[in-house]
Coordinates of C-alpha atoms in Angstrom, one line a residue:
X1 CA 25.9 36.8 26.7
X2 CA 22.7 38.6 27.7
X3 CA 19.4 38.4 25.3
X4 CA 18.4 41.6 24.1
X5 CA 15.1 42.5 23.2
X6 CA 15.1 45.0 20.2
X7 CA 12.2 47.4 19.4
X8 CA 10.1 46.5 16.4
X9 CA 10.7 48.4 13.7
X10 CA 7.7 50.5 12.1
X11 CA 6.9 52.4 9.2
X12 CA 7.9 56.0 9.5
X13 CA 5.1 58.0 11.3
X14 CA 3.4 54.8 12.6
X15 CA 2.8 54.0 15.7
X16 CA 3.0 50.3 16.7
X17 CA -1.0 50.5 17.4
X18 CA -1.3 52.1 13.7
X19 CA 0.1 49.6 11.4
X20 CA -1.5 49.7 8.3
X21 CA -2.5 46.2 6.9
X22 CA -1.8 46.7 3.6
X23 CA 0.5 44.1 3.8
X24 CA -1.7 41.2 5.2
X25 CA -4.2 39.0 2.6
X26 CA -7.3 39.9 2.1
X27 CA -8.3 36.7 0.8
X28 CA -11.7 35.4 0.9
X29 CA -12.3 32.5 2.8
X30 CA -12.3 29.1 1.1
X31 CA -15.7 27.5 1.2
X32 CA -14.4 24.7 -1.4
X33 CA -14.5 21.1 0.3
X34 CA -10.9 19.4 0.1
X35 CA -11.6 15.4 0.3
X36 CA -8.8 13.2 1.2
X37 CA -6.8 11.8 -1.5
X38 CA -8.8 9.0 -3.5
X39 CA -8.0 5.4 -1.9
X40 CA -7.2 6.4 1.6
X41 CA -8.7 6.7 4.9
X42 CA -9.5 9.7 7.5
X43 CA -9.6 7.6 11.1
X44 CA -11.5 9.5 13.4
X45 CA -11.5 8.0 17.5
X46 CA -13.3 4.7 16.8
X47 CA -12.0 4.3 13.7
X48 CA -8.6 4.2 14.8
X49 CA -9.5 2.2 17.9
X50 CA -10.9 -0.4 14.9
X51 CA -7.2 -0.3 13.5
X52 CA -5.9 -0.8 16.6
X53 CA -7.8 -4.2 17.5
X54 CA -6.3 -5.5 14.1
X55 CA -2.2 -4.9 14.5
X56 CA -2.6 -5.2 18.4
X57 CA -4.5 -9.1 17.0
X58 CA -1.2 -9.3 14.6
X59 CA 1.1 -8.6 17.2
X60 CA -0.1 -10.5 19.5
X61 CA -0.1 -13.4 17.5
X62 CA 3.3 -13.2 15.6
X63 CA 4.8 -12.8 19.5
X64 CA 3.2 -16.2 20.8
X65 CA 4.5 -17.7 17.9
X66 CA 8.4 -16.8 18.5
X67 CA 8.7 -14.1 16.3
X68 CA 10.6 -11.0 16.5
X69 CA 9.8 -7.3 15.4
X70 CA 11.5 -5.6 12.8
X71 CA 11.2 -2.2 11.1
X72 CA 12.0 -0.7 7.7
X73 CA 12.2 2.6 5.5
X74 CA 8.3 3.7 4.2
X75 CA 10.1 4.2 1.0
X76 CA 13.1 2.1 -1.1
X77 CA 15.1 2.8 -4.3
X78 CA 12.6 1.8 -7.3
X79 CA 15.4 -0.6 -8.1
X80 CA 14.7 -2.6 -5.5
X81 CA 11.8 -3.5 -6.5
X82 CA 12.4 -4.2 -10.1
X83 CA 15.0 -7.0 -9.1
X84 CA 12.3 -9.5 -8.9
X85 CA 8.7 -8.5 -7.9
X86 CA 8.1 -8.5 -11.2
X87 CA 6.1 -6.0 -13.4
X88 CA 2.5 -6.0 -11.7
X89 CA 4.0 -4.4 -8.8
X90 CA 6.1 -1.8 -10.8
X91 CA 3.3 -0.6 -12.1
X92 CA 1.5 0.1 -9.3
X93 CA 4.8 2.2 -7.5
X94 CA 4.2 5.6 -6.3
X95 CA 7.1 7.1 -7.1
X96 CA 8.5 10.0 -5.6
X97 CA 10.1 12.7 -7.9
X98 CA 11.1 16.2 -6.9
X99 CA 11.9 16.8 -10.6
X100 CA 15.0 19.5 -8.9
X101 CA 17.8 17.5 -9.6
X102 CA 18.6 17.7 -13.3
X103 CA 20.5 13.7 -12.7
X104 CA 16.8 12.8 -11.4
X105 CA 14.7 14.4 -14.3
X106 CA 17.4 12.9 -16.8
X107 CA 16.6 9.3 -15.0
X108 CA 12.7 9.5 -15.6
X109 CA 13.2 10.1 -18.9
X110 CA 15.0 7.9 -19.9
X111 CA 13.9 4.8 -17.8
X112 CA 9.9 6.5 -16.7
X113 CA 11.0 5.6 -12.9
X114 CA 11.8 8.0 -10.3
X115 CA 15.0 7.3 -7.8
X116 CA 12.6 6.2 -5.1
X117 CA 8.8 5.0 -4.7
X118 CA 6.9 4.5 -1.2
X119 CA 7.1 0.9 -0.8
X120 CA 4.1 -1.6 -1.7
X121 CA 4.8 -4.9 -0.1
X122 CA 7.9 -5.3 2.4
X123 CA 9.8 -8.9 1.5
X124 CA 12.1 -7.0 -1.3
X125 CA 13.1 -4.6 2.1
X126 CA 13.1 -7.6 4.3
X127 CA 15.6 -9.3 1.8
X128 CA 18.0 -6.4 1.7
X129 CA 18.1 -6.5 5.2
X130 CA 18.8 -9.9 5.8
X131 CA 21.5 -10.3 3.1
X132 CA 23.4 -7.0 4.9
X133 CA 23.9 -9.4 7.8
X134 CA 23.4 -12.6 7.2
X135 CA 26.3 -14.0 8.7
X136 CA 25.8 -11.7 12.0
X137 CA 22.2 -13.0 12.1
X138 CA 20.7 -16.4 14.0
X139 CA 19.5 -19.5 12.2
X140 CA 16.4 -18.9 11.6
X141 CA 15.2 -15.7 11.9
X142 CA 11.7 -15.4 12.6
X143 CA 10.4 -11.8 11.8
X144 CA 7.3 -9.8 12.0
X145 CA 6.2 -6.3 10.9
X146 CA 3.3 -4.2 10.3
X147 CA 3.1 -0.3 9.2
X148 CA 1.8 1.3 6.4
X149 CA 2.2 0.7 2.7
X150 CA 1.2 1.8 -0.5
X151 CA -0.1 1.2 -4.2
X152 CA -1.5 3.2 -7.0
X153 CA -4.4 1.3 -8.3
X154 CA -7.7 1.4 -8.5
X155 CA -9.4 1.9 -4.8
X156 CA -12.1 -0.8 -4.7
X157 CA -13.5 -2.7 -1.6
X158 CA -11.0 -4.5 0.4
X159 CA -8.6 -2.6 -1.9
X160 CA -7.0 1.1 -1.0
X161 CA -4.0 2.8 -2.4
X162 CA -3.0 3.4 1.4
X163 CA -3.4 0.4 4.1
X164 CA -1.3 -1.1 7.1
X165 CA 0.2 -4.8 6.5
X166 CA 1.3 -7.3 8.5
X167 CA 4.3 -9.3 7.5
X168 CA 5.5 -12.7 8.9
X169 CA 8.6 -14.2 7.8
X170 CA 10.6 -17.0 8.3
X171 CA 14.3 -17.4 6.8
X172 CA 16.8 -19.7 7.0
X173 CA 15.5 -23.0 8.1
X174 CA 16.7 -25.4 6.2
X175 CA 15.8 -28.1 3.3
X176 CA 16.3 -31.6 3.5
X177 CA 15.2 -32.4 -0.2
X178 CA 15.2 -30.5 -3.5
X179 CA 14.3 -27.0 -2.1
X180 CA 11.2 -26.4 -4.9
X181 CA 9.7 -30.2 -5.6
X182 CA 8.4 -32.8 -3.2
X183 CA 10.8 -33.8 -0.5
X184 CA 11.7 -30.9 1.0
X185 CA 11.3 -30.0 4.8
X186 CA 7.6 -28.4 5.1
X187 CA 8.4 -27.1 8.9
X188 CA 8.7 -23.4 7.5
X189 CA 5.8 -23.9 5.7
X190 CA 3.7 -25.4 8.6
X191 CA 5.1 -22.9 11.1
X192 CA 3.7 -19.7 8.6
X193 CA 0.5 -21.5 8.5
X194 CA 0.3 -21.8 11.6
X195 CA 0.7 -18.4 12.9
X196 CA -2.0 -17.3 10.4
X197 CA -4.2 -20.1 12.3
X198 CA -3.6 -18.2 15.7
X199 CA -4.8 -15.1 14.7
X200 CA -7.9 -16.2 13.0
X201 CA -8.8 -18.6 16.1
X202 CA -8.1 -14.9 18.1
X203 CA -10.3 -12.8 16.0
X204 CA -13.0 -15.7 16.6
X205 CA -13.2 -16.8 12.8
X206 CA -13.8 -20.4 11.9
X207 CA -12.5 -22.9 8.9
X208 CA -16.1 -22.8 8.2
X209 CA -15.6 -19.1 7.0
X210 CA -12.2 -19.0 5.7
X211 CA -9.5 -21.7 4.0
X212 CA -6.0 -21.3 3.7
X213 CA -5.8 -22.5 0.0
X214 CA -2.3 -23.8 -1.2
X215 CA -0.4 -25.3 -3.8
X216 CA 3.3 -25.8 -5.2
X217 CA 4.4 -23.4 -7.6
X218 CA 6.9 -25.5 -9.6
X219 CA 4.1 -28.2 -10.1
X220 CA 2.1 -25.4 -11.5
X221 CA 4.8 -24.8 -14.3
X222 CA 5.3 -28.2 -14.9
X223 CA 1.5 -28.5 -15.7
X224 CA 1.7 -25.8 -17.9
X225 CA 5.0 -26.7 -19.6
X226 CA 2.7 -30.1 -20.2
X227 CA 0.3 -28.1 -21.6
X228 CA 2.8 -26.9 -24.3
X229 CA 3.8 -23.2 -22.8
X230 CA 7.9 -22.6 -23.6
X231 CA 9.7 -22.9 -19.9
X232 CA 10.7 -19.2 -20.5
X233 CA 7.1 -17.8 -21.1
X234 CA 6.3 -19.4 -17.1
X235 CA 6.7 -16.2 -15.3
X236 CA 3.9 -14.4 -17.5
X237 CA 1.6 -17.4 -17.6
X238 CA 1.6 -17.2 -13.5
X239 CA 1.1 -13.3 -13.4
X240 CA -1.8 -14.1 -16.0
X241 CA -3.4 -17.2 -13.8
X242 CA -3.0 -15.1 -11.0
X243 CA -5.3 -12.2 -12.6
X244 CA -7.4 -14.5 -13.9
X245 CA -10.4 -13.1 -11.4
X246 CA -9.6 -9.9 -12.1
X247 CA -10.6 -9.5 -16.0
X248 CA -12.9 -10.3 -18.0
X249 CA -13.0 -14.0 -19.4
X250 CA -12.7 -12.9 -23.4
X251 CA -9.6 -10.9 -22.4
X252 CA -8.1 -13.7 -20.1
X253 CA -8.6 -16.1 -23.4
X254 CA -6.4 -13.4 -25.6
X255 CA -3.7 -13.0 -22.9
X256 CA -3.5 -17.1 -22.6
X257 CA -3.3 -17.6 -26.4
X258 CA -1.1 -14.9 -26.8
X259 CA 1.5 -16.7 -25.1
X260 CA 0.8 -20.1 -26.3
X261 CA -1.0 -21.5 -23.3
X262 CA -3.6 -23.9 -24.3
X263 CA -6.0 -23.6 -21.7
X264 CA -7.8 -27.1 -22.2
X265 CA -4.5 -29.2 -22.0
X266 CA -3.4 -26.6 -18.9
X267 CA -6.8 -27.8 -17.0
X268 CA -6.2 -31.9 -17.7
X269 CA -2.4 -31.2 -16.6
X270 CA -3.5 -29.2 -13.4
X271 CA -6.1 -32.6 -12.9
X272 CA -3.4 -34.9 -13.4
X273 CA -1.5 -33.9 -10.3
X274 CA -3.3 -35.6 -7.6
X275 CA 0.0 -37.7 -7.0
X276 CA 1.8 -34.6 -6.2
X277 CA -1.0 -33.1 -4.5
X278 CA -0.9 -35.8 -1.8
X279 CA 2.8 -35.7 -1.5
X280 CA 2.6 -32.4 -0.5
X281 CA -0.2 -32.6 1.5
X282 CA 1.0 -35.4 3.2
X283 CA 4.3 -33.6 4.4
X284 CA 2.6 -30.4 5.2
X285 CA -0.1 -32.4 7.5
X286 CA 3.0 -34.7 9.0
X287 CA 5.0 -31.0 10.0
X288 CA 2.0 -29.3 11.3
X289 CA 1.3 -32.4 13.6
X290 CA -2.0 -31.2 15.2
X291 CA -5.4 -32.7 13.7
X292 CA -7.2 -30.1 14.8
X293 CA -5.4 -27.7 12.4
X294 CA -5.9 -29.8 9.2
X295 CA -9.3 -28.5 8.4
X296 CA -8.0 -25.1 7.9
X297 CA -6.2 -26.4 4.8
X298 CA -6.8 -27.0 1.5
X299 CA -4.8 -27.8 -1.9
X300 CA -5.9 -25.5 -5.0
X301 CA -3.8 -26.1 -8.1
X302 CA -5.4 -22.2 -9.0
X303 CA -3.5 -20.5 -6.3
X304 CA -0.3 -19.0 -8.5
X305 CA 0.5 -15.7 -6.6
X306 CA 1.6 -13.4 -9.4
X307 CA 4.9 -12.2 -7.7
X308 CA 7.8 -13.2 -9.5
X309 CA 9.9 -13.9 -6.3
X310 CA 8.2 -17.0 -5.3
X311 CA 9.7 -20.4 -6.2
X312 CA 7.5 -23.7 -4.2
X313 CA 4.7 -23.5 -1.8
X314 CA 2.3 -20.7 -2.6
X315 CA -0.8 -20.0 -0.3
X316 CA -3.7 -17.4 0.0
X317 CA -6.7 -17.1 3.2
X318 CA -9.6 -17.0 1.1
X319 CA -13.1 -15.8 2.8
X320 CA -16.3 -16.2 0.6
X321 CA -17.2 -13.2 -0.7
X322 CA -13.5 -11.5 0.1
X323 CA -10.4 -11.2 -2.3
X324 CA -7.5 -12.9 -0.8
X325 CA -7.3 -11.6 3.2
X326 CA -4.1 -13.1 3.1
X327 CA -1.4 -14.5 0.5
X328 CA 2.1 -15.5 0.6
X329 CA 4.9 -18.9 -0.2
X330 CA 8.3 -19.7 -0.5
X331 CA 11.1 -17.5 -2.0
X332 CA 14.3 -19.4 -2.0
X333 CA 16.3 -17.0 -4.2
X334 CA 15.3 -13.9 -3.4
X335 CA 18.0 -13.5 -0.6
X336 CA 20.8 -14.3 -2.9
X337 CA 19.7 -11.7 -5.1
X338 CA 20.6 -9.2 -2.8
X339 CA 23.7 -10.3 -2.1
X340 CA 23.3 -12.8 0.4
X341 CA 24.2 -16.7 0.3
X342 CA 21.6 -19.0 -0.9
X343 CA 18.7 -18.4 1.8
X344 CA 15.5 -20.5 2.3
X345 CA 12.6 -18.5 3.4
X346 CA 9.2 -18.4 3.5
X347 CA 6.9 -15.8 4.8
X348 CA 3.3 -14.0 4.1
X349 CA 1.3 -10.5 4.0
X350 CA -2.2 -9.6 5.4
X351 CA -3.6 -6.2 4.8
X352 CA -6.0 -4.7 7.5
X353 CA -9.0 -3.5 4.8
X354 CA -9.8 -7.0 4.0
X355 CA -9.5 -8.3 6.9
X356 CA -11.4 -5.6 8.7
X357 CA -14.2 -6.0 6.3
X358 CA -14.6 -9.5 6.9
X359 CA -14.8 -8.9 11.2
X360 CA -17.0 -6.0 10.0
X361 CA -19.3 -8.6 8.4
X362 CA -19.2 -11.6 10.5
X363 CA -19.9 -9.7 13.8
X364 CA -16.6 -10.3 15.1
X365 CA -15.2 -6.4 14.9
X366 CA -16.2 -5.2 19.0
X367 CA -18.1 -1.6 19.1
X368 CA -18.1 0.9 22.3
X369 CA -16.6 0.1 25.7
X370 CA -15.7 -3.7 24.5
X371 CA -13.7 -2.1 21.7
X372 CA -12.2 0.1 24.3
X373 CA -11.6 -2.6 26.7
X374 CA -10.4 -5.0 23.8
X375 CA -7.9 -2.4 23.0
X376 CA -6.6 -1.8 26.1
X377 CA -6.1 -5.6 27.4
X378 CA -2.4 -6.6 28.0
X379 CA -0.4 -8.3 24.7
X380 CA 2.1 -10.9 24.6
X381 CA 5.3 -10.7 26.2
X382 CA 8.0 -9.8 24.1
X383 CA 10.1 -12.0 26.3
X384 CA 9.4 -15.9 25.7
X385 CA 7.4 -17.0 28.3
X386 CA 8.5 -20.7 27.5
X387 CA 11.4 -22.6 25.8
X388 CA 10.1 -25.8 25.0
X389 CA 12.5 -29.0 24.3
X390 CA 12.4 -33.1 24.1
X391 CA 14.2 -35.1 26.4
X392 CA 16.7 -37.5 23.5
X393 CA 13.9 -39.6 22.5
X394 CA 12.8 -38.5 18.9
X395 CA 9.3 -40.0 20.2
X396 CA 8.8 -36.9 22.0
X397 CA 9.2 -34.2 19.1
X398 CA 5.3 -34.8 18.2
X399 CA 4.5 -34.0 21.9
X400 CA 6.6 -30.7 21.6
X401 CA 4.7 -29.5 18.2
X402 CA 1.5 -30.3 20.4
X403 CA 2.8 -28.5 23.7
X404 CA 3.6 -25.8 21.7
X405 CA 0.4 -25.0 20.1
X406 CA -1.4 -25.4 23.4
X407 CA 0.4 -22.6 25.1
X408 CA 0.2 -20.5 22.3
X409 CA -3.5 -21.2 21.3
X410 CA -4.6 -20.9 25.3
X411 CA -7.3 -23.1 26.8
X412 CA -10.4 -22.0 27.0
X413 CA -13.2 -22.0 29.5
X414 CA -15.9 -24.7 29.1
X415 CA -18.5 -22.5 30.1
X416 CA -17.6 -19.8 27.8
X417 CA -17.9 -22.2 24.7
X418 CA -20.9 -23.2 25.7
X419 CA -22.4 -19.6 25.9
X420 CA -24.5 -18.3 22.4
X421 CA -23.6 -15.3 23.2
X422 CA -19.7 -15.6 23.0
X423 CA -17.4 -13.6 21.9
X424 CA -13.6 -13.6 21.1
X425 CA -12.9 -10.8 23.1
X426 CA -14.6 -11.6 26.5
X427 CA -12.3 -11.7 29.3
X428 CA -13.4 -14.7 30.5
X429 CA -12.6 -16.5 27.5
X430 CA -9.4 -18.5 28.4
X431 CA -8.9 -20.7 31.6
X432 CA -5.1 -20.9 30.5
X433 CA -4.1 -17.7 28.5
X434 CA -2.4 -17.8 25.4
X435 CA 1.3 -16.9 26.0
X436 CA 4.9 -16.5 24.0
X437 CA 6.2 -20.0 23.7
X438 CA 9.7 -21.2 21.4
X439 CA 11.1 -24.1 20.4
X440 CA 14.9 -24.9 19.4
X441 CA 15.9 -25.5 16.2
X442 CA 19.2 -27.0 16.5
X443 CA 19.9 -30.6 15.5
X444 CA 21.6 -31.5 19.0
X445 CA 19.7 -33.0 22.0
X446 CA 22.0 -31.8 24.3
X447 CA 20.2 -30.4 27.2
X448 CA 23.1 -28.4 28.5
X449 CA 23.1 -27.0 25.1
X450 CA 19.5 -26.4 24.9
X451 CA 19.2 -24.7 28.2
X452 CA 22.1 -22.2 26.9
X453 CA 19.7 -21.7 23.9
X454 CA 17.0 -21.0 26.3
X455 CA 19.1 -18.5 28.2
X456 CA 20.3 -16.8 25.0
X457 CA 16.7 -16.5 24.0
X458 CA 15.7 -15.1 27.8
X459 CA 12.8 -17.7 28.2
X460 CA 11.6 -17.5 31.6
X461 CA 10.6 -21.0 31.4
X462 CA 12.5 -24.1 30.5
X463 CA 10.4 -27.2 29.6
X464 CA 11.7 -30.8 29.3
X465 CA 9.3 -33.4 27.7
X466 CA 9.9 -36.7 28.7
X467 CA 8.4 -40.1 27.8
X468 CA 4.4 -40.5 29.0
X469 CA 3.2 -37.2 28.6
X470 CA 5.2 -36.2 31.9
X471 CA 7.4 -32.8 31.9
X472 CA 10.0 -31.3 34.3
X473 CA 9.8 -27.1 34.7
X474 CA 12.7 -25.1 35.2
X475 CA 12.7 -21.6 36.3
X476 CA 15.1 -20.0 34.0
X477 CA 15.3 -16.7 36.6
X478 CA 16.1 -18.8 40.1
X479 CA 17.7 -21.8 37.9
X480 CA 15.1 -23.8 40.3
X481 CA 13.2 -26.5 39.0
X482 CA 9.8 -26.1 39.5
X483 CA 7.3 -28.8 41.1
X484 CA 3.8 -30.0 41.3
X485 CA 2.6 -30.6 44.8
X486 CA 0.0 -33.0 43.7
X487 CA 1.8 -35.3 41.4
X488 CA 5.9 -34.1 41.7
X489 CA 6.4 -33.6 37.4
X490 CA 4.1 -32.1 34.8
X491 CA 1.6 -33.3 31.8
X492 CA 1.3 -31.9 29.0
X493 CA -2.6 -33.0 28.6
X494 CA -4.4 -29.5 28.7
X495 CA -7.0 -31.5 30.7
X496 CA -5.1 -33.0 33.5
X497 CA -4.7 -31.0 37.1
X498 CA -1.2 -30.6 36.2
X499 CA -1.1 -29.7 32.9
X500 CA 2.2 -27.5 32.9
X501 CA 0.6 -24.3 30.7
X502 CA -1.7 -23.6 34.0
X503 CA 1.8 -23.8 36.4
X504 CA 3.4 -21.6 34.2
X505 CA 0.7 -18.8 33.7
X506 CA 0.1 -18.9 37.6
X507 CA 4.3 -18.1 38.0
X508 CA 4.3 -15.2 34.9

């Protein structure tokens, strides 16, 4: 059918040139200022680019480490996140109410919550997403995520109502003791740590500057059940510890003796567990398996986290000067909450104000055409670049946790470390570039099985670790194995001519 094109009406005795504009607003302009809403940020070009060197840094790193991207709703049912985040974060919800719906206005009076609120951490989401599919899902998932997020409190430095967060998460690997107390498998544990290690090493930051501070949760309560506190009263007593830098000393004393926790017998029981302290520290050193890493660590019985999901190892990235840049543990239960079978998983948030504070401060944040340039440079790939495995003899699973951090920390040039004038983002930082390397986490050593693994996983690479530091290279494309014309196999010594990370950044 043809599109006609009718007249405009006009008034009676009007000609379209003679409207009258009695119907248009004579309104004077508006000279009042309108500022943005109180705790969030107008990003004008650099700013943004700022932003960008952050989650492009988190992205970057999470890929390397074998992690997989994930996205979720902005905003969740309130519910959700009264299941077991416990009260701190309900009141700090921004809830969204239309107040159309009589059922909706009904609802906030009688329970002061709206349907929905804009979410303020992710795990609750990431737990409901997991349980929808957990037996669809591989063991483990390895997840990563970063957008924006959002709490009403009071706007303070390294604190806004609205800031991006990255979130990395690891669930389902499992426990080979009881899953809270010592004796249980700290590889998930050692594996969060460590991707937190990668992107602080990226950003050019130092253990001199900043300490991943950790403790056990359940030794915590047991110290304070010691102390006399009722078992029941545990969850408020680690909310309370957890504010304890927050308020003022006098009210911190009225909170404690409200709920019968005698602070002096607390502090002796805290003392008294350098046993467990060294249990657990000696497991999480023996899964992290690289010296160079222990010096980011340190155990700090005052570490509680206040959210009620958490159940053994708890952890915060503490910079002087800085609230937590970032803070996370254990949460064993939380997947069975939602519906899903008993789930161990650990995982950890970093918001991008802190952190971009502390870059800010320490230099390490590039300005002009290095921000640009630091922007623009190529990430990770999304595909793993290599899938690395031991040949049978258990000797050889140190050499993979050390292989493995080599190709995802890169090798750097000596002459750039021995400039003053270094720094992180330079091009010619790395003689061996980071890249995207995995490891299997299946019990068998069957190689036909692991190479099926590999190819399930769409690793370009396939690498072999056999006894005396020498490795065998597959090309996972060509199914060719892959040679060096100098000295036939591979090393896995970052220093030697062979080392296999340079052979496989030269093919990728």
């Amino acid at each position: 059918m043809p599109i006609q094109i009718l007249p405009c009406p006009t008034p009676s005795g009007c000609t379209p040139e003679r409207i009258p504009y009695h119907s248009m607003s004579q309104k004077k302009p508006n000279t009042k200022k309108i500022k943005p809403p109180k705790g969030t940020r107008d990003l004008y070009p650099e700013d943004l680019l700022r932003q960008q060197y952050i989650t492009n840094a988190w992205r970057d790193a999470a890929l390397r480490c074998g992690f997989d991207e994930i996205a979720g709703p902005t905003f969740e049912t309130t519910e959700l996140y009264a299941v077991k985040s416990g009260e701190g974060i309900l009141g700090e919800l921004f809830q969204a109410f239309s107040g159309k719906s009589p059922k909706e206005v009904e609802r906030v009076k009688e329970t002061g919550q709206a349907e929905f609120a804009l979410r303020p951490e992710f795990t609750p989401t990431l737990a409901r997403m997991y349980a929808a599919k957990a037996k669809e899902l591989p063991q483990p998932c390895k997840w990563f995520t970063a957008g924006p997020y959002f709490r009403a409190e009071r706007p303070q430095r390294g604190r806004l109502r609205e800031f991006l967060q990255w979130n990395c998460d690891i669930i389902g690997v499992s426990s080979n003791g009881p899953p809270n107390g010592p004796g249980h498998n700290e590889t998930m544990d050692a594996e969060i740590f460590a991707v937190l290690v990668r992107l602080f090493e990226d950003l050019g930051l130092t253990h001199d500057e900043l300490i991943i501070h950790y403790t056990n949760r359940q030794a915590v309560v047991d110290a304070m059940v010691r102390a006399g506190l009722s078992k029941d009263l545990s969850e408020d007593a680690l909310w309370l510890l957890d504010r304890r830098s927050k308020m003022s000393h006098e009210a911190f004393l009225s909170e404690a003796d409200a709920i019968g926790l005698d602070l002096e017998t607390f502090e002796k029981s805290i003392q008294s567990q350098s046993s467990d302290a060294q249990f657990f520290t000696d497991e999480l050193m023996d899964a992290i398996g690289t010296h160079d890493e222990y010096k980011w660590y340190g155990w700090d019985p005052s570490v509680v986290r206040g959210l009620a999901y958490y159940t053994g190892t708890v952890f915060e990235a503490i910079a002087d000067g800085e609230r937590a840049v970032a803070g996370g543990g254990r949460y064993d239960n939380l997947i069975e909450l939602f519906g899903g079978p008993p789930t161990p998983a650990c995982g950890f948030g970093m918001g991008d104000v802190v952190l971009g504070n502390l870059l800010e401060d320490k230099g390490l944040m590039p300005t002009g055409s290095d921000l640009m340039d630091a922007v623009a440079r190529p990430q990770a790939s999304i595909r793993p670049v290599a899938f690395v495995v031991p040949n049978g003899d258990e000797n050889n699973e140190a050499l993979v946790h050390t292989l493995v951090a080599n190709l995802r920390r890169g090798i750097e040039c000596e002459q750039w470390k021995s400039r003053d004038d270094r720094k992180p983002w330079d091009r010619d930082r790395y003689r061996v570039p980071p890249m995207h390397a995995r490891v299997t986490y299946k019990s068998t050593r069957n190689l036909k099985k692991l190479r099926s693994d590999a190819e399930k996983q769409h690793a370009r690479f396939f690498v072999e670790i056999h006894a005396d530091n020498k490795v065998e290279l597959t090309n996972m494309d060509t199914r060719e194995p892959i040679t060096s014309e100098t000295h036939g196999s591979f090393s896995i010594d970052p220093t030697a001519e062979n080392y296999v990370g340079t052979a496989i950044a030269a093919r990728s």
